[in-house]
Amino acid sequence: MDEYNEGLALTRPIHIDYPQAVPATYYIDPKACLYLTHGTCQICVPACRSNAIDFSQTAEERQLSVGAVIMAPGFGRIPDETLAKFSYGKHPDVVTSIEFERLLNPSGPSVGEVRCISDRRHPKRIAFIQCVGSRDLGCNNGYCSSVCCMYAIKEAMVAKEHDPDLDITIYYMDMRTQGKDFDAAQKRAVEQYGIKFVRARVADVMPWGNSLKLTYSTLAGRHGFEPFDMVVLSVGLDAPASAKELSEICGFDLNTYDFCKTSTFAPLTTSKEGVLVAGAFQGPKDIPESVTQSSATAGLAAGLLQKQRGDGYIVKDYPQEKKLGKNEEPRIGVFVCRCGINIAGVVDVPAVDASLQDMEGVIYHSESLYSCSQDAQEMIKQKIKEHNLNRIVIAACSPRTHEPLFQETLKDAGLNRCLFEMVNIRDQCSWVHANEPEEATRKSKDLVRMGVAKARLIQPLAEQTVPVTPKALVIGGGIAGMTVALNLAEQGFHTSIVEKNAELGGNLKRLKYTVTASDPAVLLQQCLEQVKNHKLIDVCTSSEIAAINGFVGNFSSVIKTTKGKKVTEQTIDHGVVVIATGGKEHRPAKVLGSEIVYSNRVVTQQELEERLAGKAKSLDFVVMLQCAGSRGDDLAYCSKICCTQAVKNALKIKEINKKSQVIVLYRDMRTYGFNEDAYRQAREQGVIFIPYSMEKKPIITSKTNKVTISFFDPILQEEVIITPDLLALSVGVVPEGTEEMSKLLKIPINENKFYLEAHVKLRPVELSVSGVYVCGLAHSPKPLDEVIVQAQAAAAKAAMPLVKGLVSVEPIVSHVNKDLCIGCGLCESLCPYQAIRIQKVDKTRIAETIVASCKACGICASHCPTFAINMGGFTNDQIIAQIEAFGKS
Amino acid sequence: MGKAKDKQSGAILVVGGGVAGVQAALDLTDLGYHCYLVEKSAAIGGAMAQLDKTFPTNDCSL
């Protein structure tokens, strides 16, 4: 049984899960091996020519001495019993979302074609059922799994890409796409892909003739049933199976759902000292948040073990680089990759390989099944040695993902890593010309010939490094900024906080209580004291950044401090910048089309919170309006925090007076993760939640002494008019001062004015300018615990160049030929990264590249009127040789 | 967990080789620490290695 493919395919007892697996070593499945289950066979032992199979091996126990532990065991499966009520296990065409994921995958059991498992027909109608094993006390999973809405939308869109005629319906309770830019993706799913979303609970799924019958009930109490060919269960994330065992071995506590127990203010610290937690075990979450937590735990562990840094650290050795003589003949090795069927399914790889025969400079050429696999690297190294190759061309996939791997192989073989050229015959040939195999093959031959032409001219390039000032600048002194500074200081780095207000604390000062009943004032006090007492932290309040110059490792900033009428300026040098400028409550003038008069009767959630924390009288009748000014009303996005904030305040109102009436008008209640518990608690205590749709928006009439709301009640199926004592608007969050900062540092912001991270999934706290990091509300709206985690992650990332003490520069940066430069300054004015500047040298103006800032985009080189600028690895000569080779078929 | 005898160890143990564990291990090495990454199955990558594309940009996940 192939477990990697969720048991949907068969595999051999000795196998490798997938070609890119690390380590790429075959293993024996002990559940399937005849020798290990029945004590017979062992046919593999003599068959293996390397004598690599040794059945005498037994499990070993090893004792490791470590200073800290990071728990990242992931999540578990929802038990089959929970899935059984939807006929899972009874009918083969009811599948889990993970099984469906494999069915969609080109390397999966149906080679990416969506087919029913029962009779392999192409399904016409597919249903997704949300919240299977989540938000369900029936299976003791009261929490929301936080990721299922997103993956269901993704899988539905991918399925539609495979087969545009598919009819897909998603049955849901609340669409919880609260992450950054997630709502936009859902909108695409509806508008571009025609995926249907139905708010309904699914009662059951039953076999019905050749297909399946799905019975559901809507909010209005309407029951209905629909036939489907396939039903996908959006299964939640359970606690990992090993949770109890790990907690007993290590001695940390679990929460009621068997996830690791942590607190809002220290979200990654377990109850056991020195044991940290990251990823889904801390609570169900998606990839970017897991990655953020991981970076954060790395930084926290580094803070705990600051004195032991470098203990046992092994630096990889490379063999001495072979010197390449100036006129040494090129001896090129070319490897053409099949990428399984990804390339070879379209491109005639043997023909491409054969076209290399007798090509000038090519000493060795061959094809390989997967050039990126570990054994292929060994083979490349061996061929370099055997044929004394001094340049390598790989025709495979994208250099964006795989160039570093191959360059590492070159270094291992004693070659300079720039003696390498990659030709992308996957994206540019087999993918885009999937239906024209002959043309794809011809184009592959052209591209490979061009790659070889360039390879003849490539030269080794020296590795450059730039020293780093081991200090950090943190802009913004709210909880995010203070958290960054504290962690960096714990790691031993001097940090300056610049805060525009007279005091540190930011929004945290206005936060009165949390949904987990912890006291924000305690956290604030603790942080303020630690920041004040830490020798490595400087604080500049009432201060702003007047200018930032320099580049990663070598920034210099001018800080302007205004105390009364006195304005002082100081300059500080630092190696990195962390932006934690925060956000504030939005204050829309219009909500859902109604003009708003803010008064004693119409307030924001934050104002309500402050009022409830003060000596407020109990309120008899409160209405809360969610998404007031958000999600396409005034702001385009979801602010992530407002639903939990509303539930928190509703619970507080009920705590003050049980008899108070609270109505929450909402679009989707997004109390994701364990906050779902508070939402359920609020319903149990009599808070009434009524959904509204954008087709029938509530209408607000607000005067200073009276507020009236009229809305459509979907259960009564009629218009209702109410006059509460108070209307609380859940107004969302806007960033502060991002536009100014984006100009100052030349960093991009998105259309909602939040900073745009370098990579949404894999580099969530880094910005496109090296050495600049972002966290907190300046990145996107998020609750306190996520702000703290993101700040810890930003601190970890920012510490990396400071730890190294130097920045290594990609050798492909631009290079100015001083003899040809006329000092016109065109390059300086065009560079998007401030990486090239005009310097005066003996009265003449000459351009100079700041290598640490250069991103090698090539804009300067392509615009230089005198061809004075060349890009490392992409010189004019090399590119012209490529173009000429294209002409010679 | 190492019981510190005379000097506390500077190495760090990461339990689990999914995307969270791998990222933690990579970042730890970038911060100058020796790291042990422990994974129960034959290859690292965890659940993410089973995904085809990722939300919301539909990037390849391998």
Tab-separated table of C-alpha atoms in Angstrom, chain A residues 180 267-268 288-289 292-293 295-296 480 483-484 578-579 757 764-766 773-797:
chain	number	residue	atom	x	y	z
A	180	LYS	CA	-3.625	38.037	4.139
A	267	PRO	CA	2.594	31.377	22.389
A	268	LEU	CA	5.574	29.109	21.705
A	288	PRO	CA	3.139	30.511	6.492
A	289	GLU	CA	2.191	30.586	10.141
A	292	THR	CA	6.854	31.890	11.093
A	293	GLN	CA	6.570	29.965	14.355
A	295	SER	CA	11.761	30.860	12.842
A	296	ALA	CA	10.480	32.318	16.096
A	480	ALA	CA	5.890	43.871	18.207
A	483	THR	CA	9.391	41.760	21.434
A	484	VAL	CA	11.899	42.070	18.579
A	578	VAL	CA	12.980	45.685	11.674
A	579	ILE	CA	9.788	47.540	10.844
A	757	GLU	CA	6.721	40.272	2.192
A	764	PRO	CA	6.867	35.793	5.569
A	765	VAL	CA	8.857	38.317	7.669
A	766	GLU	CA	11.474	39.376	5.149
A	773	TYR	CA	12.267	42.772	8.117
A	774	VAL	CA	8.628	43.352	9.037
A	775	CYS	CA	6.279	42.145	11.764
A	776	GLY	CA	3.025	42.957	13.500
A	777	LEU	CA	0.107	44.959	12.147
A	778	ALA	CA	2.323	46.673	9.559
A	779	HIS	CA	2.426	43.294	7.785
A	780	SER	CA	-1.302	42.521	8.090
A	781	PRO	CA	-4.028	42.612	10.749
A	782	LYS	CA	-3.594	39.842	13.311
A	783	PRO	CA	-4.299	39.066	16.980
A	784	LEU	CA	-1.842	39.622	19.824
A	785	ASP	CA	-0.437	36.076	19.991
A	786	GLU	CA	0.303	36.086	16.261
A	787	VAL	CA	1.929	39.522	16.536
A	788	ILE	CA	4.236	38.206	19.258
A	789	VAL	CA	5.174	35.126	17.212
A	790	GLN	CA	5.814	37.173	14.100
A	791	ALA	CA	7.989	39.617	16.057
A	792	GLN	CA	10.015	36.720	17.468
A	793	ALA	CA	10.406	35.348	13.937
A	794	ALA	CA	11.532	38.730	12.600
A	795	ALA	CA	14.093	38.914	15.410
A	796	ALA	CA	15.417	35.462	14.481
A	797	LYS	CA	15.742	36.397	10.820
